[in-house]
Amino acid sequence: MARTLRNREGVVIMSSPATALATRSENSPTNRGIALIADDEPVVLHLGKLMFKQLGFTALTAQDGRQAVDLFALHHDSIRIVILDWTMPTMDGEESFAAIRALDPCVPIILCSGHCEEVVPEDVRYDRHTRFLSKPFSLRMLQQLVDDCAGAAL
């Protein structure tokens, strides 16, 4: 059974198999480091934290881009992957992406949006350490991207 979450406006923002969150897979990696999740939707932060736990990460969460950059600056030696919502208050995904890239040009970043990938500028989309994830997304989709963009780095 799929679990669907909606934002304040009722738009579907994330779905995941309930069973994937209820039980940890025997093959799940452990101790993969810290994942930083930045999104202005509390439900996305909560579910993202659960999903990254399933993938073997400890998660730090940020409610906007400014907070994400501040957390990254404090913990950049421990953060192994970042997931950024493209549309956030205070500092949007594009600004926070640039600030994090200035601190670490090689950290894997997954950009996330309910819009199509074309909202992200080409130079950002084609950054070799960056991937794009459309909302809603499942644990399996997140896992594939984490494995794809971070494989050697994690």
Tab-separated table of N, CA and C in Angstrom:
chain	number	residue	atom	x	y	z
A	1	MET	N	0.832	-1.178	0.000
A	1	MET	CA	0.000	0.000	0.000
A	1	MET	C	0.874	1.239	0.000
A	2	ALA	N	0.614	2.172	-0.873
A	2	ALA	CA	1.418	3.388	-0.961
A	2	ALA	C	0.924	4.414	0.042
A	3	ARG	N	1.824	5.195	0.550
A	3	ARG	CA	1.504	6.273	1.472
A	3	ARG	C	1.738	7.569	0.721
A	4	THR	N	0.720	8.414	0.642
A	4	THR	CA	0.813	9.650	-0.109
A	4	THR	C	0.713	10.824	0.844
A	5	LEU	N	1.605	11.805	0.672
A	5	LEU	CA	1.591	13.000	1.494
A	5	LEU	C	1.339	14.205	0.613
A	6	ARG	N	0.575	15.145	1.137
A	6	ARG	CA	0.233	16.350	0.387
A	6	ARG	C	0.734	17.582	1.138
A	7	ASN	N	1.082	18.631	0.386
A	7	ASN	CA	1.501	19.875	1.020
A	7	ASN	C	0.289	20.665	1.461
A	8	ARG	N	0.506	21.883	1.949
A	8	ARG	CA	-0.581	22.703	2.476
A	8	ARG	C	-1.666	22.980	1.444
A	9	GLU	N	-1.291	23.022	0.168
A	9	GLU	CA	-2.242	23.293	-0.905
A	9	GLU	C	-2.917	22.028	-1.416
A	10	GLY	N	-2.584	20.869	-0.868
A	10	GLY	CA	-3.196	19.622	-1.275
A	10	GLY	C	-2.501	18.917	-2.425
A	11	VAL	N	-1.364	19.442	-2.873
A	11	VAL	CA	-0.620	18.846	-3.973
A	11	VAL	C	0.204	17.679	-3.433
A	12	VAL	N	0.192	16.551	-4.127
A	12	VAL	CA	0.970	15.390	-3.712
A	12	VAL	C	2.442	15.750	-3.786
A	13	ILE	N	3.165	15.574	-2.674
A	13	ILE	CA	4.577	15.914	-2.648
A	13	ILE	C	5.493	14.710	-2.474
A	14	MET	N	4.962	13.622	-1.934
A	14	MET	CA	5.813	12.455	-1.738
A	14	MET	C	4.940	11.243	-1.497
A	15	SER	N	5.368	10.112	-2.051
A	15	SER	CA	4.675	8.864	-1.744
A	15	SER	C	5.723	7.799	-1.519
A	16	SER	N	5.390	6.853	-0.692
A	16	SER	CA	6.344	5.786	-0.417
A	16	SER	C	5.596	4.545	0.023
A	17	PRO	N	6.178	3.385	-0.243
A	17	PRO	CA	5.547	2.169	0.254
A	17	PRO	C	5.582	2.143	1.778
A	18	ALA	N	4.451	1.970	2.413
A	18	ALA	CA	4.386	1.976	3.873
A	18	ALA	C	5.281	0.902	4.463
A	19	THR	N	5.354	-0.248	3.827
A	19	THR	CA	6.157	-1.331	4.372
A	19	THR	C	7.645	-1.004	4.344
A	20	ALA	N	8.075	-0.182	3.381
A	20	ALA	CA	9.492	0.181	3.318
A	20	ALA	C	9.888	1.008	4.520
A	21	LEU	N	8.947	1.801	5.052
A	21	LEU	CA	9.258	2.611	6.216
A	21	LEU	C	9.073	1.828	7.510
A	22	ALA	N	8.237	0.818	7.481
A	22	ALA	CA	7.926	0.083	8.701
A	22	ALA	C	9.034	-0.882	9.099
A	23	THR	N	9.716	-1.452	8.142
A	23	THR	CA	10.764	-2.412	8.460
A	23	THR	C	12.036	-2.091	7.709
A	24	ARG	N	13.125	-2.242	8.370
A	24	ARG	CA	14.423	-1.979	7.760
A	24	ARG	C	14.877	-3.222	7.000
A	25	SER	N	15.303	-3.044	5.769
A	25	SER	CA	15.751	-4.163	4.952
A	25	SER	C	17.033	-4.760	5.527
A	26	GLU	N	17.128	-6.064	5.456
A	26	GLU	CA	18.338	-6.735	5.935
A	26	GLU	C	19.559	-6.313	5.131
A	27	ASN	N	19.342	-5.903	3.887
A	27	ASN	CA	20.455	-5.508	3.031
A	27	ASN	C	20.774	-4.016	3.103
A	28	SER	N	20.047	-3.256	3.933
A	28	SER	CA	20.297	-1.828	4.032
A	28	SER	C	21.675	-1.560	4.609
A	29	PRO	N	22.383	-0.623	3.989
A	29	PRO	CA	23.683	-0.271	4.546
A	29	PRO	C	23.491	0.491	5.857
A	30	THR	N	24.494	0.443	6.703
A	30	THR	CA	24.440	1.193	7.947
A	30	THR	C	25.643	2.107	8.036
A	31	ASN	N	25.512	3.145	8.841
A	31	ASN	CA	26.623	4.067	9.080
A	31	ASN	C	27.200	4.674	7.806
A	32	ARG	N	26.345	5.159	6.934
A	32	ARG	CA	26.819	5.778	5.696
A	32	ARG	C	27.151	7.245	5.883
A	33	GLY	N	26.959	7.775	7.090
A	33	GLY	CA	27.264	9.166	7.347
A	33	GLY	C	26.006	9.996	7.505
A	34	ILE	N	26.150	11.289	7.288
A	34	ILE	CA	25.050	12.226	7.493
A	34	ILE	C	24.492	12.700	6.158
A	35	ALA	N	23.167	12.731	6.072
A	35	ALA	CA	22.468	13.325	4.938
A	35	ALA	C	21.831	14.621	5.433
A	36	LEU	N	21.965	15.675	4.661
A	36	LEU	CA	21.327	16.947	4.973
A	36	LEU	C	20.113	17.094	4.070
A	37	ILE	N	18.942	17.290	4.669
A	37	ILE	CA	17.694	17.434	3.932
A	37	ILE	C	17.163	18.841	4.163
A	38	ALA	N	16.920	19.586	3.087
A	38	ALA	CA	16.381	20.942	3.205
A	38	ALA	C	15.069	21.037	2.432
A	39	ASP	N	14.004	21.357	3.150
A	39	ASP	CA	12.684	21.514	2.537
A	39	ASP	C	11.829	22.336	3.490
A	40	ASP	N	10.952	23.165	2.945
A	40	ASP	CA	10.093	23.987	3.804
A	40	ASP	C	8.816	23.270	4.222
A	41	GLU	N	8.589	22.061	3.735
A	41	GLU	CA	7.415	21.280	4.120
A	41	GLU	C	7.793	20.315	5.250
A	42	PRO	N	7.234	20.504	6.455
A	42	PRO	CA	7.581	19.624	7.583
A	42	PRO	C	7.369	18.140	7.290
A	43	VAL	N	6.324	17.798	6.548
A	43	VAL	CA	6.056	16.392	6.255
A	43	VAL	C	7.158	15.805	5.367
A	44	VAL	N	7.705	16.596	4.462
A	44	VAL	CA	8.801	16.128	3.604
A	44	VAL	C	10.052	15.903	4.450
A	45	LEU	N	10.323	16.820	5.369
A	45	LEU	CA	11.479	16.647	6.260
A	45	LEU	C	11.341	15.378	7.095
A	46	HIS	N	10.157	15.160	7.636
A	46	HIS	CA	9.933	13.977	8.471
A	46	HIS	C	10.088	12.684	7.670
A	47	LEU	N	9.406	12.616	6.538
A	47	LEU	CA	9.479	11.402	5.732
A	47	LEU	C	10.880	11.224	5.140
A	48	GLY	N	11.512	12.325	4.732
A	48	GLY	CA	12.880	12.245	4.211
A	48	GLY	C	13.844	11.700	5.250
A	49	LYS	N	13.673	12.140	6.484
A	49	LYS	CA	14.522	11.645	7.574
A	49	LYS	C	14.343	10.136	7.755
A	50	LEU	N	13.080	9.673	7.703
A	50	LEU	CA	12.811	8.234	7.806
A	50	LEU	C	13.418	7.465	6.635
A	51	MET	N	13.287	8.018	5.440
A	51	MET	CA	13.829	7.350	4.252
A	51	MET	C	15.350	7.247	4.325
A	52	PHE	N	16.006	8.335	4.704
A	52	PHE	CA	17.465	8.279	4.794
A	52	PHE	C	17.918	7.318	5.894
A	53	LYS	N	17.144	7.211	6.950
A	53	LYS	CA	17.461	6.217	7.980
A	53	LYS	C	17.421	4.819	7.375
A	54	GLN	N	16.415	4.554	6.543
A	54	GLN	CA	16.322	3.262	5.859
A	54	GLN	C	17.537	3.009	4.973
A	55	LEU	N	18.129	4.071	4.461
A	55	LEU	CA	19.296	3.941	3.580
A	55	LEU	C	20.617	3.949	4.345
A	56	GLY	N	20.542	4.001	5.679
A	56	GLY	CA	21.746	3.908	6.495
A	56	GLY	C	22.380	5.227	6.874
A	57	PHE	N	21.658	6.321	6.740
A	57	PHE	CA	22.180	7.644	7.071
A	57	PHE	C	21.548	8.186	8.344
A	58	THR	N	22.262	9.070	8.992
A	58	THR	CA	21.695	9.934	10.007
A	58	THR	C	21.326	11.208	9.260
A	59	ALA	N	20.171	11.791	9.567
A	59	ALA	CA	19.728	12.964	8.807
A	59	ALA	C	19.709	14.224	9.658
A	60	LEU	N	20.209	15.294	9.063
A	60	LEU	CA	20.031	16.646	9.597
A	60	LEU	C	18.974	17.302	8.729
A	61	THR	N	18.098	18.097	9.325
A	61	THR	CA	17.056	18.739	8.539
A	61	THR	C	17.132	20.252	8.661
A	62	ALA	N	16.771	20.911	7.562
A	62	ALA	CA	16.739	22.373	7.501
A	62	ALA	C	15.418	22.802	6.881
A	63	GLN	N	14.816	23.851	7.419
A	63	GLN	CA	13.512	24.302	6.945
A	63	GLN	C	13.603	25.332	5.822
A	64	ASP	N	14.801	25.761	5.506
A	64	ASP	CA	14.982	26.683	4.384
A	64	ASP	C	16.440	26.617	3.928
A	65	GLY	N	16.717	27.290	2.836
A	65	GLY	CA	18.056	27.242	2.261
A	65	GLY	C	19.136	27.839	3.145
A	66	ARG	N	18.827	28.923	3.824
A	66	ARG	CA	19.808	29.565	4.714
A	66	ARG	C	20.221	28.602	5.817
A	67	GLN	N	19.248	27.959	6.418
A	67	GLN	CA	19.528	26.988	7.472
A	67	GLN	C	20.350	25.820	6.921
A	68	ALA	N	20.060	25.394	5.700
A	68	ALA	CA	20.811	24.302	5.078
A	68	ALA	C	22.279	24.685	4.900
A	69	VAL	N	22.533	25.879	4.412
A	69	VAL	CA	23.913	26.336	4.215
A	69	VAL	C	24.632	26.434	5.552
A	70	ASP	N	23.957	26.969	6.559
A	70	ASP	CA	24.570	27.075	7.891
A	70	ASP	C	24.909	25.694	8.455
A	71	LEU	N	23.973	24.739	8.331
A	71	LEU	CA	24.247	23.385	8.813
A	71	LEU	C	25.372	22.726	8.031
A	72	PHE	N	25.387	22.946	6.714
A	72	PHE	CA	26.447	22.366	5.905
A	72	PHE	C	27.801	22.937	6.313
A	73	ALA	N	27.872	24.234	6.549
A	73	ALA	CA	29.133	24.861	6.956
A	73	ALA	C	29.628	24.287	8.283
A	74	LEU	N	28.706	24.011	9.196
A	74	LEU	CA	29.087	23.461	10.502
A	74	LEU	C	29.500	21.993	10.445
A	75	HIS	N	28.879	21.230	9.546
A	75	HIS	CA	29.060	19.766	9.540
A	75	HIS	C	29.597	19.224	8.210
A	76	HIS	N	30.185	20.079	7.386
A	76	HIS	CA	30.543	19.631	6.029
A	76	HIS	C	31.503	18.446	5.997
A	77	ASP	N	32.298	18.265	7.022
A	77	ASP	CA	33.207	17.115	7.041
A	77	ASP	C	32.472	15.792	7.244
A	78	SER	N	31.275	15.843	7.820
A	78	SER	CA	30.507	14.627	8.097
A	78	SER	C	29.368	14.386	7.108
A	79	ILE	N	28.953	15.427	6.395
A	79	ILE	CA	27.820	15.293	5.480
A	79	ILE	C	28.272	14.594	4.205
A	80	ARG	N	27.588	13.513	3.865
A	80	ARG	CA	27.930	12.709	2.695
A	80	ARG	C	27.046	12.995	1.494
A	81	ILE	N	25.847	13.548	1.744
A	81	ILE	CA	24.913	13.844	0.654
A	81	ILE	C	23.932	14.913	1.121
A	82	VAL	N	23.461	15.714	0.167
A	82	VAL	CA	22.519	16.800	0.455
A	82	VAL	C	21.317	16.646	-0.468
A	83	ILE	N	20.124	16.856	0.077
A	83	ILE	CA	18.927	16.928	-0.759
A	83	ILE	C	18.296	18.294	-0.523
A	84	LEU	N	18.139	19.062	-1.602
A	84	LEU	CA	17.631	20.429	-1.523
A	84	LEU	C	16.340	20.572	-2.301
A	85	ASP	N	15.324	21.113	-1.650
A	85	ASP	CA	14.124	21.507	-2.361
A	85	ASP	C	14.489	22.727	-3.202
A	86	TRP	N	13.985	22.807	-4.420
A	86	TRP	CA	14.335	23.905	-5.314
A	86	TRP	C	13.622	25.194	-4.938
A	87	THR	N	12.428	25.078	-4.321
A	87	THR	CA	11.645	26.259	-3.968
A	87	THR	C	11.478	26.315	-2.460
A	88	MET	N	12.233	27.208	-1.817
A	88	MET	CA	12.174	27.366	-0.364
A	88	MET	C	12.210	28.852	-0.017
A	89	PRO	N	11.709	29.201	1.163
A	89	PRO	CA	11.790	30.598	1.607
A	89	PRO	C	13.204	30.940	2.097
A	90	THR	N	13.412	32.182	2.347
A	90	THR	CA	14.646	32.740	2.888
A	90	THR	C	15.802	32.647	1.900
A	91	MET	N	16.121	31.464	1.444
A	91	MET	CA	17.150	31.239	0.424
A	91	MET	C	16.677	30.055	-0.393
A	92	ASP	N	16.464	30.245	-1.690
A	92	ASP	CA	15.913	29.160	-2.510
A	92	ASP	C	16.969	28.108	-2.839
A	93	GLY	N	16.556	27.085	-3.566
A	93	GLY	CA	17.450	25.985	-3.905
A	93	GLY	C	18.648	26.414	-4.725
A	94	GLU	N	18.430	27.338	-5.656
A	94	GLU	CA	19.541	27.781	-6.507
A	94	GLU	C	20.609	28.507	-5.693
A	95	GLU	N	20.184	29.384	-4.789
A	95	GLU	CA	21.139	30.119	-3.955
A	95	GLU	C	21.846	29.193	-2.965
A	96	SER	N	21.090	28.300	-2.339
A	96	SER	CA	21.709	27.394	-1.372
A	96	SER	C	22.616	26.386	-2.069
A	97	PHE	N	22.234	25.955	-3.274
A	97	PHE	CA	23.091	25.073	-4.068
A	97	PHE	C	24.438	25.752	-4.322
A	98	ALA	N	24.403	27.002	-4.763
A	98	ALA	CA	25.642	27.737	-5.056
A	98	ALA	C	26.497	27.915	-3.806
A	99	ALA	N	25.859	28.213	-2.684
A	99	ALA	CA	26.609	28.407	-1.442
A	99	ALA	C	27.250	27.103	-0.965
A	100	ILE	N	26.514	25.997	-1.077
A	100	ILE	CA	27.075	24.703	-0.673
A	100	ILE	C	28.182	24.282	-1.633
A	101	ARG	N	27.988	24.496	-2.921
A	101	ARG	CA	29.032	24.178	-3.912
A	101	ARG	C	30.304	24.987	-3.657
A	102	ALA	N	30.156	26.232	-3.196
A	102	ALA	CA	31.332	27.059	-2.881
A	102	ALA	C	32.111	26.469	-1.707
A	103	LEU	N	31.415	25.827	-0.787
A	103	LEU	CA	32.068	25.199	0.356
A	103	LEU	C	32.657	23.837	0.004
A	104	ASP	N	31.987	23.107	-0.880
A	104	ASP	CA	32.443	21.772	-1.275
A	104	ASP	C	31.941	21.467	-2.689
A	105	PRO	N	32.805	21.597	-3.687
A	105	PRO	CA	32.377	21.393	-5.066
A	105	PRO	C	32.041	19.944	-5.426
A	106	CYS	N	32.329	19.003	-4.542
A	106	CYS	CA	32.130	17.590	-4.886
A	106	CYS	C	31.075	16.862	-4.058
A	107	VAL	N	30.483	17.502	-3.060
A	107	VAL	CA	29.469	16.808	-2.270
A	107	VAL	C	28.284	16.465	-3.179
A	108	PRO	N	27.791	15.243	-3.121
A	108	PRO	CA	26.623	14.884	-3.921
A	108	PRO	C	25.391	15.664	-3.456
A	109	ILE	N	24.697	16.275	-4.414
A	109	ILE	CA	23.481	17.029	-4.115
A	109	ILE	C	22.349	16.515	-5.002
A	110	ILE	N	21.219	16.219	-4.356
A	110	ILE	CA	20.009	15.852	-5.076
A	110	ILE	C	19.058	17.039	-4.968
A	111	LEU	N	18.711	17.620	-6.100
A	111	LEU	CA	17.752	18.716	-6.141
A	111	LEU	C	16.365	18.118	-6.283
A	112	CYS	N	15.423	18.644	-5.534
A	112	CYS	CA	14.094	18.068	-5.472
A	112	CYS	C	13.044	19.140	-5.753
A	113	SER	N	12.058	18.781	-6.566
A	113	SER	CA	11.007	19.747	-6.878
A	113	SER	C	9.734	19.040	-7.334
A	114	GLY	N	8.623	19.699	-7.111
A	114	GLY	CA	7.353	19.230	-7.643
A	114	GLY	C	7.165	19.673	-9.086
A	115	HIS	N	8.103	20.478	-9.572
A	115	HIS	CA	8.081	20.939	-10.963
A	115	HIS	C	9.007	20.054	-11.795
A	116	CYS	N	8.996	20.244	-13.091
A	116	CYS	CA	9.858	19.445	-13.960
A	116	CYS	C	11.322	19.887	-13.821
A	117	GLU	N	12.202	19.032	-14.253
A	117	GLU	CA	13.643	19.261	-14.130
A	117	GLU	C	14.101	20.525	-14.852
A	118	GLU	N	13.353	20.950	-15.853
A	118	GLU	CA	13.747	22.113	-16.644
A	118	GLU	C	13.720	23.416	-15.847
A	119	VAL	N	13.123	23.435	-14.643
A	119	VAL	CA	13.167	24.646	-13.818
A	119	VAL	C	14.579	24.903	-13.296
A	120	VAL	N	15.412	23.865	-13.314
A	120	VAL	CA	16.793	23.978	-12.844
A	120	VAL	C	17.682	24.369	-14.022
A	121	PRO	N	18.505	25.420	-13.866
A	121	PRO	CA	19.385	25.839	-14.964
A	121	PRO	C	20.304	24.706	-15.430
A	122	GLU	N	20.626	24.711	-16.717
A	122	GLU	CA	21.441	23.637	-17.304
A	122	GLU	C	22.778	23.455	-16.602
A	123	ASP	N	23.474	24.547	-16.246
A	123	ASP	CA	24.785	24.395	-15.612
A	123	ASP	C	24.680	23.675	-14.272
A	124	VAL	N	23.548	23.818	-13.596
A	124	VAL	CA	23.327	23.111	-12.338
A	124	VAL	C	22.933	21.661	-12.622
A	125	ARG	N	22.014	21.462	-13.568
A	125	ARG	CA	21.562	20.101	-13.914
A	125	ARG	C	22.691	19.207	-14.379
A	126	TYR	N	23.650	19.783	-15.092
A	126	TYR	CA	24.721	18.974	-15.668
A	126	TYR	C	25.970	18.937	-14.810
A	127	ASP	N	25.884	19.455	-13.604
A	127	ASP	CA	26.970	19.317	-12.639
A	127	ASP	C	27.137	17.831	-12.347
A	128	ARG	N	28.344	17.351	-12.429
A	128	ARG	CA	28.571	15.907	-12.329
A	128	ARG	C	28.220	15.296	-10.969
A	129	HIS	N	28.136	16.129	-9.936
A	129	HIS	CA	27.813	15.616	-8.597
A	129	HIS	C	26.378	15.955	-8.187
A	130	THR	N	25.540	16.236	-9.177
A	130	THR	CA	24.172	16.661	-8.902
A	130	THR	C	23.174	15.795	-9.647
A	131	ARG	N	22.054	15.498	-8.998
A	131	ARG	CA	20.963	14.766	-9.610
A	131	ARG	C	19.662	15.496	-9.308
A	132	PHE	N	18.612	15.142	-10.034
A	132	PHE	CA	17.303	15.761	-9.840
A	132	PHE	C	16.291	14.685	-9.489
A	133	LEU	N	15.423	15.000	-8.531
A	133	LEU	CA	14.392	14.071	-8.079
A	133	LEU	C	13.050	14.798	-8.071
A	134	SER	N	12.088	14.279	-8.821
A	134	SER	CA	10.752	14.885	-8.875
A	134	SER	C	9.904	14.413	-7.709
A	135	LYS	N	9.138	15.334	-7.136
A	135	LYS	CA	8.144	14.979	-6.132
A	135	LYS	C	6.859	14.633	-6.866
A	136	PRO	N	6.119	13.661	-6.405
A	136	PRO	CA	6.397	12.790	-5.264
A	136	PRO	C	7.437	11.733	-5.627
A	137	PHE	N	8.133	11.237	-4.620
A	137	PHE	CA	9.109	10.185	-4.873
A	137	PHE	C	9.003	9.094	-3.821
A	138	SER	N	9.506	7.944	-4.174
A	138	SER	CA	9.454	6.781	-3.282
A	138	SER	C	10.838	6.519	-2.692
A	139	LEU	N	10.880	5.650	-1.719
A	139	LEU	CA	12.144	5.229	-1.130
A	139	LEU	C	13.046	4.618	-2.197
A	140	ARG	N	12.479	3.813	-3.059
A	140	ARG	CA	13.264	3.165	-4.120
A	140	ARG	C	13.884	4.202	-5.064
A	141	MET	N	13.099	5.223	-5.432
A	141	MET	CA	13.629	6.270	-6.312
A	141	MET	C	14.777	7.018	-5.631
A	142	LEU	N	14.600	7.332	-4.350
A	142	LEU	CA	15.656	8.016	-3.603
A	142	LEU	C	16.897	7.139	-3.514
A	143	GLN	N	16.704	5.872	-3.219
A	143	GLN	CA	17.836	4.959	-3.101
A	143	GLN	C	18.617	4.873	-4.413
A	144	GLN	N	17.908	4.798	-5.534
A	144	GLN	CA	18.592	4.728	-6.828
A	144	GLN	C	19.441	5.967	-7.074
A	145	LEU	N	18.896	7.134	-6.739
A	145	LEU	CA	19.670	8.360	-6.929
A	145	LEU	C	20.844	8.466	-5.979
A	146	VAL	N	20.635	8.091	-4.725
A	146	VAL	CA	21.733	8.105	-3.768
A	146	VAL	C	22.854	7.200	-4.247
A	147	ASP	N	22.494	6.003	-4.678
A	147	ASP	CA	23.511	5.065	-5.172
A	147	ASP	C	24.182	5.585	-6.431
A	148	ASP	N	23.405	6.224	-7.299
A	148	ASP	CA	23.937	6.751	-8.545
A	148	ASP	C	24.878	7.922	-8.331
A	149	CYS	N	24.428	8.930	-7.586
A	149	CYS	CA	25.231	10.154	-7.489
A	149	CYS	C	26.306	10.086	-6.438
A	150	ALA	N	26.189	9.185	-5.495
A	150	ALA	CA	27.144	9.152	-4.406
A	150	ALA	C	27.961	7.879	-4.326
A	151	GLY	N	27.708	6.946	-5.205
A	151	GLY	CA	28.328	5.625	-5.149
A	151	GLY	C	29.747	5.580	-4.638
A	152	ALA	N	30.660	6.186	-5.316
A	152	ALA	CA	32.075	6.120	-4.934
A	152	ALA	C	32.378	6.977	-3.718
A	153	ALA	N	31.593	8.050	-3.519
A	153	ALA	CA	31.895	8.978	-2.436
A	153	ALA	C	31.449	8.461	-1.081
A	154	LEU	N	30.486	7.530	-1.054
A	154	LEU	CA	29.958	7.096	0.240
A	154	LEU	C	30.654	5.860	0.715
